[in-house]
mmCIF file of C-alpha atoms in Angstrom:
data_model
loop_
_atom_site.group_PDB
_atom_site.id
_atom_site.type_symbol
_atom_site.label_atom_id
_atom_site.label_comp_id
_atom_site.label_asym_id
_atom_site.label_seq_id
_atom_site.Cartn_x
_atom_site.Cartn_y
_atom_site.Cartn_z
ATOM 1 C CA MET B 255 4.721 -2.104 -3.941
ATOM 2 C CA ASP B 256 4.900 1.429 -5.289
ATOM 3 C CA LEU B 257 2.231 3.512 -7.026
ATOM 4 C CA ARG B 258 3.209 2.854 -10.633
ATOM 5 C CA GLY B 259 0.059 2.037 -12.586
ATOM 6 C CA VAL B 260 -2.283 2.542 -9.617
ATOM 7 C CA ILE B 261 -5.806 3.803 -10.296
ATOM 8 C CA GLU B 262 -7.600 5.811 -7.581
ATOM 9 C CA MET B 263 -11.403 5.917 -7.933
ATOM 10 C CA HIS B 264 -12.467 8.169 -5.040
ATOM 11 C CA VAL B 265 -10.515 11.314 -4.250
ATOM 12 C CA HIS B 266 -11.389 14.927 -3.449
ATOM 13 C CA ALA B 267 -9.564 18.083 -4.566
ATOM 14 C CA GLY B 268 -10.100 21.792 -4.910
ATOM 15 C CA PRO B 269 -11.627 24.029 -5.979
ATOM 16 C CA ASP B 270 -14.418 22.963 -3.654
ATOM 17 C CA VAL B 271 -16.867 24.476 -1.210
ATOM 18 C CA ARG B 272 -14.886 22.735 1.558
ATOM 19 C CA PRO B 273 -11.184 23.180 2.343
ATOM 20 C CA ARG B 274 -9.100 20.624 0.458
ATOM 21 C CA LYS B 275 -5.530 19.413 0.854
ATOM 22 C CA MET B 276 -4.657 20.130 -2.772
ATOM 23 C CA ASP B 277 -6.241 21.669 -5.800
ATOM 24 C CA ALA B 278 -6.918 19.264 -8.661
ATOM 25 C CA LEU B 279 -3.937 20.398 -10.701
ATOM 26 C CA THR B 280 -1.488 19.873 -7.831
ATOM 27 C CA LEU B 281 -3.044 16.520 -6.990
ATOM 28 C CA VAL B 282 -2.817 15.197 -10.537
ATOM 29 C CA ARG B 283 0.761 16.422 -10.939
ATOM 30 C CA THR B 284 1.689 14.696 -7.682
ATOM 31 C CA ALA B 285 -0.049 11.488 -8.743
ATOM 32 C CA LYS B 286 1.724 11.548 -12.114
ATOM 33 C CA ALA B 287 5.096 12.040 -10.436
ATOM 34 C CA ALA B 288 4.393 8.920 -8.363
ATOM 35 C CA GLY B 289 3.621 6.949 -11.503
ATOM 36 C CA MET B 290 -0.125 6.587 -10.996
ATOM 37 C CA ARG B 291 -2.224 5.744 -14.044
ATOM 38 C CA ALA B 292 -5.548 7.440 -13.301
ATOM 39 C CA LEU B 293 -7.692 9.316 -10.782
ATOM 40 C CA LEU B 294 -11.427 9.838 -10.440
ATOM 41 C CA LEU B 295 -12.309 13.193 -8.873
ATOM 42 C CA LYS B 296 -15.364 13.361 -6.641
ATOM 43 C CA SER B 297 -17.208 16.436 -5.376
ATOM 44 C CA HIS B 298 -20.202 16.500 -3.057
ATOM 45 C CA ASP B 299 -21.538 19.598 -4.781
ATOM 46 C CA SER B 300 -20.696 19.725 -8.471
ATOM 47 C CA ILE B 301 -19.998 17.739 -11.624
ATOM 48 C CA THR B 302 -16.253 17.079 -11.892
ATOM 49 C CA ALA B 303 -16.094 15.681 -15.436
ATOM 50 C CA ASP B 304 -15.324 19.060 -17.005
ATOM 51 C CA LEU B 305 -12.580 19.802 -14.469
ATOM 52 C CA ALA B 306 -11.142 16.340 -15.098
ATOM 53 C CA GLN B 307 -10.835 16.999 -18.829
ATOM 54 C CA VAL B 308 -9.037 20.306 -18.309
ATOM 55 C CA VAL B 309 -6.612 18.931 -15.723
ATOM 56 C CA GLU B 310 -5.839 15.825 -17.783
ATOM 57 C CA SER B 311 -5.028 18.005 -20.776
ATOM 58 C CA ALA B 312 -2.896 20.398 -18.709
ATOM 59 C CA VAL B 313 -0.818 17.695 -17.012
ATOM 60 C CA GLY B 314 -0.692 14.944 -19.640
ATOM 61 C CA GLY B 315 0.531 11.413 -19.155
ATOM 62 C CA ILE B 316 -2.174 10.464 -16.657
ATOM 63 C CA ARG B 317 -5.902 9.844 -17.035
ATOM 64 C CA VAL B 318 -8.327 11.950 -15.000
ATOM 65 C CA PHE B 319 -12.025 11.171 -14.767
ATOM 66 C CA GLY B 320 -15.000 12.928 -13.245
ATOM 67 C CA ALA B 321 -18.331 12.099 -11.679
ATOM 68 C CA VAL B 322 -21.564 13.566 -10.405
ATOM 69 C CA THR B 323 -22.966 13.205 -6.887
ATOM 70 C CA LEU B 324 -26.746 13.476 -6.621
ATOM 71 C CA ASN B 325 -26.943 15.832 -3.686
ATOM 72 C CA GLU B 326 -29.322 18.760 -3.395
ATOM 73 C CA ALA B 327 -26.683 21.040 -4.955
ATOM 74 C CA VAL B 328 -27.341 19.405 -8.354
ATOM 75 C CA GLY B 329 -31.062 18.914 -7.789
ATOM 76 C CA GLY B 330 -30.993 15.534 -6.058
ATOM 77 C CA PHE B 331 -32.242 12.690 -8.262
ATOM 78 C CA ASN B 332 -31.956 14.922 -11.293
ATOM 79 C CA ALA B 333 -31.762 13.012 -14.564
ATOM 80 C CA GLU B 334 -30.725 16.166 -16.438
ATOM 81 C CA ALA B 335 -27.680 16.562 -14.187
ATOM 82 C CA VAL B 336 -26.795 12.930 -14.895
ATOM 83 C CA ARG B 337 -27.217 13.430 -18.637
ATOM 84 C CA SER B 338 -24.963 16.499 -18.529
ATOM 85 C CA ALA B 339 -22.311 14.685 -16.506
ATOM 86 C CA LEU B 340 -22.337 11.708 -18.865
ATOM 87 C CA ALA B 341 -22.108 14.001 -21.888
ATOM 88 C CA LEU B 342 -18.975 15.484 -20.296
ATOM 89 C CA GLY B 343 -17.490 12.014 -19.874
ATOM 90 C CA ALA B 344 -18.318 11.222 -16.238
ATOM 91 C CA LYS B 345 -17.387 7.670 -15.287
ATOM 92 C CA GLU B 346 -19.369 7.386 -12.047
ATOM 93 C CA VAL B 347 -22.756 8.513 -10.813
ATOM 94 C CA PHE B 348 -22.831 8.717 -7.029
ATOM 95 C CA MET B 349 -26.012 8.530 -5.006
ATOM 96 C CA PRO B 350 -26.493 11.310 -2.399
ATOM 97 C CA THR B 351 -23.881 11.847 0.297
ATOM 98 C CA PHE B 352 -24.558 14.697 2.749
ATOM 99 C CA SER B 353 -28.081 15.082 1.336
ATOM 100 C CA ALA B 354 -28.962 11.429 1.954
ATOM 101 C CA ALA B 355 -31.699 10.829 4.506
ATOM 102 C CA HIS B 356 -29.514 8.191 6.186
ATOM 103 C CA HIS B 357 -26.650 10.655 6.558
ATOM 104 C CA ARG B 358 -29.022 13.274 7.979
ATOM 105 C CA ARG B 359 -30.410 10.773 10.512
ATOM 106 C CA LYS B 360 -26.894 9.894 11.659
ATOM 107 C CA GLU B 361 -26.324 13.598 12.309
ATOM 108 C CA GLY B 362 -29.561 13.836 14.285
ATOM 109 C CA LYS B 363 -31.295 15.777 11.528
ATOM 110 C CA SER B 364 -34.507 15.218 9.619
ATOM 111 C CA GLY B 365 -35.232 15.251 5.917
ATOM 112 C CA GLY B 366 -32.880 14.299 3.154
ATOM 113 C CA LEU B 367 -33.079 12.125 0.076
ATOM 114 C CA SER B 368 -34.052 8.461 -0.043
ATOM 115 C CA ILE B 369 -34.193 6.240 -3.111
ATOM 116 C CA LEU B 370 -37.514 4.877 -1.806
ATOM 117 C CA ASP B 371 -40.976 6.346 -2.145
ATOM 118 C CA GLY B 372 -43.639 6.365 0.576
ATOM 119 C CA SER B 373 -44.551 2.737 -0.116
ATOM 120 C CA GLY B 374 -40.964 1.522 0.137
ATOM 121 C CA GLN B 375 -40.454 1.113 -3.609
ATOM 122 C CA ILE B 376 -37.682 2.567 -5.774
ATOM 123 C CA ARG B 377 -38.651 6.075 -6.845
ATOM 124 C CA ASP B 378 -39.454 6.619 -10.508
ATOM 125 C CA ASP B 379 -36.797 9.333 -10.873
ATOM 126 C CA VAL B 380 -34.191 6.928 -9.488
ATOM 127 C CA LYS B 381 -35.266 4.319 -12.045
ATOM 128 C CA VAL B 382 -34.629 6.836 -14.819
ATOM 129 C CA ILE B 383 -31.123 7.426 -13.457
ATOM 130 C CA LEU B 384 -30.443 3.686 -13.271
ATOM 131 C CA ASP B 385 -31.430 3.406 -16.921
ATOM 132 C CA LEU B 386 -29.037 6.230 -17.857
ATOM 133 C CA VAL B 387 -26.198 4.579 -15.915
ATOM 134 C CA ALA B 388 -26.929 1.242 -17.584
ATOM 135 C CA GLU B 389 -27.034 2.770 -21.065
ATOM 136 C CA ALA B 390 -23.731 4.584 -20.547
ATOM 137 C CA ASP B 391 -22.132 1.551 -18.861
ATOM 138 C CA VAL B 392 -20.616 3.694 -16.103
ATOM 139 C CA VAL B 393 -20.237 3.030 -12.395
ATOM 140 C CA LEU B 394 -23.070 3.547 -9.917
ATOM 141 C CA GLY B 395 -21.704 4.511 -6.488
ATOM 142 C CA THR B 396 -23.866 4.084 -3.399
ATOM 143 C CA SER B 397 -22.417 6.968 -1.331
ATOM 144 C CA HIS B 398 -24.225 7.550 1.984
ATOM 145 C CA LEU B 399 -27.437 5.588 1.473
ATOM 146 C CA SER B 400 -28.413 3.259 4.310
ATOM 147 C CA PRO B 401 -27.321 -0.404 4.117
ATOM 148 C CA ASP B 402 -30.940 -1.440 3.540
ATOM 149 C CA GLU B 403 -31.299 1.063 0.690
ATOM 150 C CA ILE B 404 -28.033 -0.095 -0.840
ATOM 151 C CA LEU B 405 -29.231 -3.701 -0.986
ATOM 152 C CA ILE B 406 -32.544 -2.641 -2.554
ATOM 153 C CA LEU B 407 -30.664 -0.454 -5.022
ATOM 154 C CA ALA B 408 -28.297 -3.291 -5.952
ATOM 155 C CA ARG B 409 -31.198 -5.557 -6.847
ATOM 156 C CA ALA B 410 -32.995 -2.841 -8.796
ATOM 157 C CA SER B 411 -29.774 -1.935 -10.610
ATOM 158 C CA GLN B 412 -29.207 -5.490 -11.709
ATOM 159 C CA GLN B 413 -32.768 -5.726 -12.979
ATOM 160 C CA ARG B 414 -32.334 -2.530 -15.011
ATOM 161 C CA GLY B 415 -29.033 -3.537 -16.565
ATOM 162 C CA VAL B 416 -26.460 -1.671 -14.456
ATOM 163 C CA ARG B 417 -23.245 -3.681 -14.751
ATOM 164 C CA LYS B 418 -20.907 -1.668 -12.528
ATOM 165 C CA PHE B 419 -22.310 -1.311 -8.997
ATOM 166 C CA LEU B 420 -19.768 -0.015 -6.477
ATOM 167 C CA VAL B 421 -20.490 0.130 -2.747
ATOM 168 C CA SER B 422 -18.890 3.247 -1.320
ATOM 169 C CA HIS B 423 -16.654 2.886 1.794
ATOM 170 C CA PRO B 424 -18.724 0.210 3.622
ATOM 171 C CA GLU B 425 -16.489 0.514 6.704
ATOM 172 C CA ILE B 426 -17.067 4.221 7.265
ATOM 173 C CA ARG B 427 -18.602 4.707 10.717
ATOM 174 C CA PHE B 428 -21.999 6.028 9.676
ATOM 175 C CA LEU B 429 -22.506 3.014 7.400
ATOM 176 C CA ALA B 430 -20.657 0.102 9.069
ATOM 177 C CA ILE B 431 -22.305 -2.329 6.649
ATOM 178 C CA PRO B 432 -22.506 -5.741 8.350
ATOM 179 C CA LEU B 433 -20.655 -8.630 6.758
ATOM 180 C CA ASP B 434 -23.837 -10.570 6.003
ATOM 181 C CA VAL B 435 -25.202 -7.589 4.064
ATOM 182 C CA GLN B 436 -21.911 -7.227 2.186
ATOM 183 C CA LEU B 437 -22.050 -10.901 1.230
ATOM 184 C CA ALA B 438 -25.623 -10.434 0.015
ATOM 185 C CA LEU B 439 -24.485 -7.447 -2.046
ATOM 186 C CA ALA B 440 -21.623 -9.473 -3.505
ATOM 187 C CA ALA B 441 -24.149 -12.119 -4.540
ATOM 188 C CA GLU B 442 -25.942 -9.365 -6.485
ATOM 189 C CA GLY B 443 -22.730 -8.582 -8.366
ATOM 190 C CA ALA B 444 -21.565 -5.582 -6.325
ATOM 191 C CA HIS B 445 -17.983 -4.383 -6.022
ATOM 192 C CA PHE B 446 -16.697 -2.624 -2.910
ATOM 193 C CA GLU B 447 -14.449 0.313 -2.175
ATOM 194 C CA ARG B 448 -12.024 -0.335 0.677
ATOM 195 C CA MET B 449 -10.974 2.992 2.073
ATOM 196 C CA HIS B 450 -7.804 4.363 3.636
ATOM 197 C CA LEU B 451 -8.282 4.432 7.411
ATOM 198 C CA HIS B 452 -7.976 8.040 8.534
ATOM 199 C CA GLY B 453 -10.056 8.264 11.680
ATOM 200 C CA ASN B 454 -13.595 7.722 10.427
ATOM 201 C CA SER B 455 -13.741 3.941 10.022
ATOM 202 C CA CYS B 456 -15.304 1.252 12.209
ATOM 203 C CA VAL B 457 -12.395 -1.199 11.753
ATOM 204 C CA ASP B 458 -8.621 -1.292 12.059
ATOM 205 C CA TRP B 459 -6.306 -2.576 9.322
ATOM 206 C CA ALA B 460 -6.581 -6.160 10.513
ATOM 207 C CA GLY B 461 -10.361 -5.928 10.572
ATOM 208 C CA LEU B 462 -10.420 -4.388 7.107
ATOM 209 C CA ALA B 463 -8.187 -7.149 5.760
ATOM 210 C CA ALA B 464 -10.462 -9.824 7.222
ATOM 211 C CA ILE B 465 -13.551 -8.309 5.599
ATOM 212 C CA MET B 466 -11.768 -7.994 2.269
ATOM 213 C CA ARG B 467 -10.855 -11.675 2.384
ATOM 214 C CA ALA B 468 -14.353 -12.718 3.409
ATOM 215 C CA VAL B 469 -16.154 -10.748 0.693
ATOM 216 C CA GLY B 470 -13.508 -11.354 -1.974
ATOM 217 C CA ILE B 471 -10.589 -9.324 -3.244
ATOM 218 C CA GLU B 472 -11.858 -9.856 -6.789
ATOM 219 C CA ARG B 473 -14.754 -7.560 -5.829
ATOM 220 C CA THR B 474 -12.534 -4.919 -4.238
ATOM 221 C CA VAL B 475 -11.050 -1.618 -5.346
ATOM 222 C CA LEU B 476 -8.733 0.315 -3.049
ATOM 223 C CA VAL B 477 -9.497 4.021 -2.625
ATOM 224 C CA THR B 478 -8.378 6.720 -0.232
ATOM 225 C CA ASP B 479 -11.409 9.055 -0.110
ATOM 226 C CA LEU B 480 -8.788 11.589 0.942
ATOM 227 C CA GLY B 481 -8.523 15.262 0.141
ATOM 228 C CA ARG B 482 -9.511 16.722 3.509
ATOM 229 C CA ALA B 483 -7.335 19.663 4.462
ATOM 230 C CA ASP B 484 -6.571 18.151 7.884
ATOM 231 C CA ALA B 485 -5.492 14.697 6.655
ATOM 232 C CA VAL B 486 -2.607 13.194 4.716
ATOM 233 C CA ASP B 487 -2.627 13.961 0.998
ATOM 234 C CA PRO B 488 -4.267 11.354 -1.272
ATOM 235 C CA VAL B 489 -1.095 10.171 -3.007
ATOM 236 C CA THR B 490 0.741 9.610 0.263
ATOM 237 C CA GLY B 491 -2.411 8.001 1.636
ATOM 238 C CA MET B 492 -2.592 5.474 -1.187
ATOM 239 C CA GLN B 493 1.025 4.453 -0.577
ATOM 240 C CA GLU B 494 0.277 4.096 3.142
ATOM 241 C CA MET B 495 -2.686 1.884 2.302
ATOM 242 C CA LEU B 496 -0.648 -0.423 0.093
ATOM 243 C CA ASP B 497 2.054 -0.680 2.757
ATOM 244 C CA GLU B 498 -0.457 -1.452 5.522
ATOM 245 C CA LEU B 499 -2.247 -4.112 3.479
ATOM 246 C CA ALA B 500 1.082 -5.707 2.558
ATOM 247 C CA ARG B 501 1.757 -5.966 6.289
ATOM 248 C CA GLN B 502 -1.623 -7.692 6.602
ATOM 249 C CA GLY B 503 -0.429 -10.405 4.231
ATOM 250 C CA PHE B 504 -1.723 -9.275 0.843
ATOM 251 C CA HIS B 505 0.615 -10.234 -1.982
ATOM 252 C CA GLU B 506 1.623 -7.806 -4.710
ATOM 253 C CA SER B 507 -0.515 -9.685 -7.251
ATOM 254 C CA GLU B 508 -3.554 -9.201 -5.005
ATOM 255 C CA LEU B 509 -2.849 -5.516 -4.507
ATOM 256 C CA ASP B 510 -2.349 -5.188 -8.247
ATOM 257 C CA LEU B 511 -5.777 -6.716 -8.857
ATOM 258 C CA MET B 512 -7.411 -4.196 -6.506
ATOM 259 C CA THR B 513 -5.539 -1.099 -7.744
ATOM 260 C CA HIS B 514 -4.873 -1.849 -11.415
ATOM 261 C CA GLU B 515 -7.051 -4.512 -13.012
ATOM 262 C CA THR B 516 -10.447 -4.149 -11.344
ATOM 263 C CA PRO B 517 -10.588 -0.332 -11.364
ATOM 264 C CA ALA B 518 -9.425 -0.319 -14.992
ATOM 265 C CA ARG B 519 -12.282 -2.615 -15.892
ATOM 266 C CA LEU B 520 -14.822 -0.479 -14.008
ATOM 267 C CA LEU B 521 -13.562 2.667 -15.740
ATOM 268 C CA GLY B 522 -13.420 1.004 -19.138
ATOM 269 C CA ILE B 523 -9.662 1.548 -19.626
ATOM 270 C CA GLU B 524 -8.405 -2.026 -19.782
ATOM 271 C CA GLY B 525 -5.206 -2.667 -21.646
#
């Protein structure tokens, strides 16, 4: 299976505060040349919806979407940052990544952002953000929250009307979300990113395939989360991922579901 019509929902590009494999313009041109339908640009530090609009207009023939990640660089759980991102056309609101308390703990550091208050309840400012996500009918990405937080967030999101809940890279080492928790999340209506394996995952391709089957391919979108300067470029990485999963026994119709149909529905670009 080639990349014609493929939609990538989690990719990094420059300009960024970290070295990146490609700038956004080069990435989108490369993706278009491969026949891809759409990309969603993610940054840990800034809103990408404005960049996405400019690059889409400059390249043409491919959709480009942006997002906002609620790290300290944008004020954490900052409803105004979310409102601005949505006004610019952002299609996903990501919870904190490097600013998340869970991420900090995994690095042996203190502090960081949690969705929970001192009594273990969802913070009021997070509730406001859930309401904004629900109203806009965009995707809520879980990023680097702890597995326990993600499950609490999934339940709160459902209660507040969020319809597109996407668990970010559950097989990344610092998350390693257990299968029973993933099944519980699926029961709450969650979808799951399954990420290209480039040295930071807790499974191999066979293990990833088994989890995908167990949780359900109908709840899966394939992403690369690539863009690091020291790794393969995202477009090549997506092709590698499709080839590896085909070797694991996934049929083209199944890969199509995970790279065409489901991401199109989450982004609101069906048809």
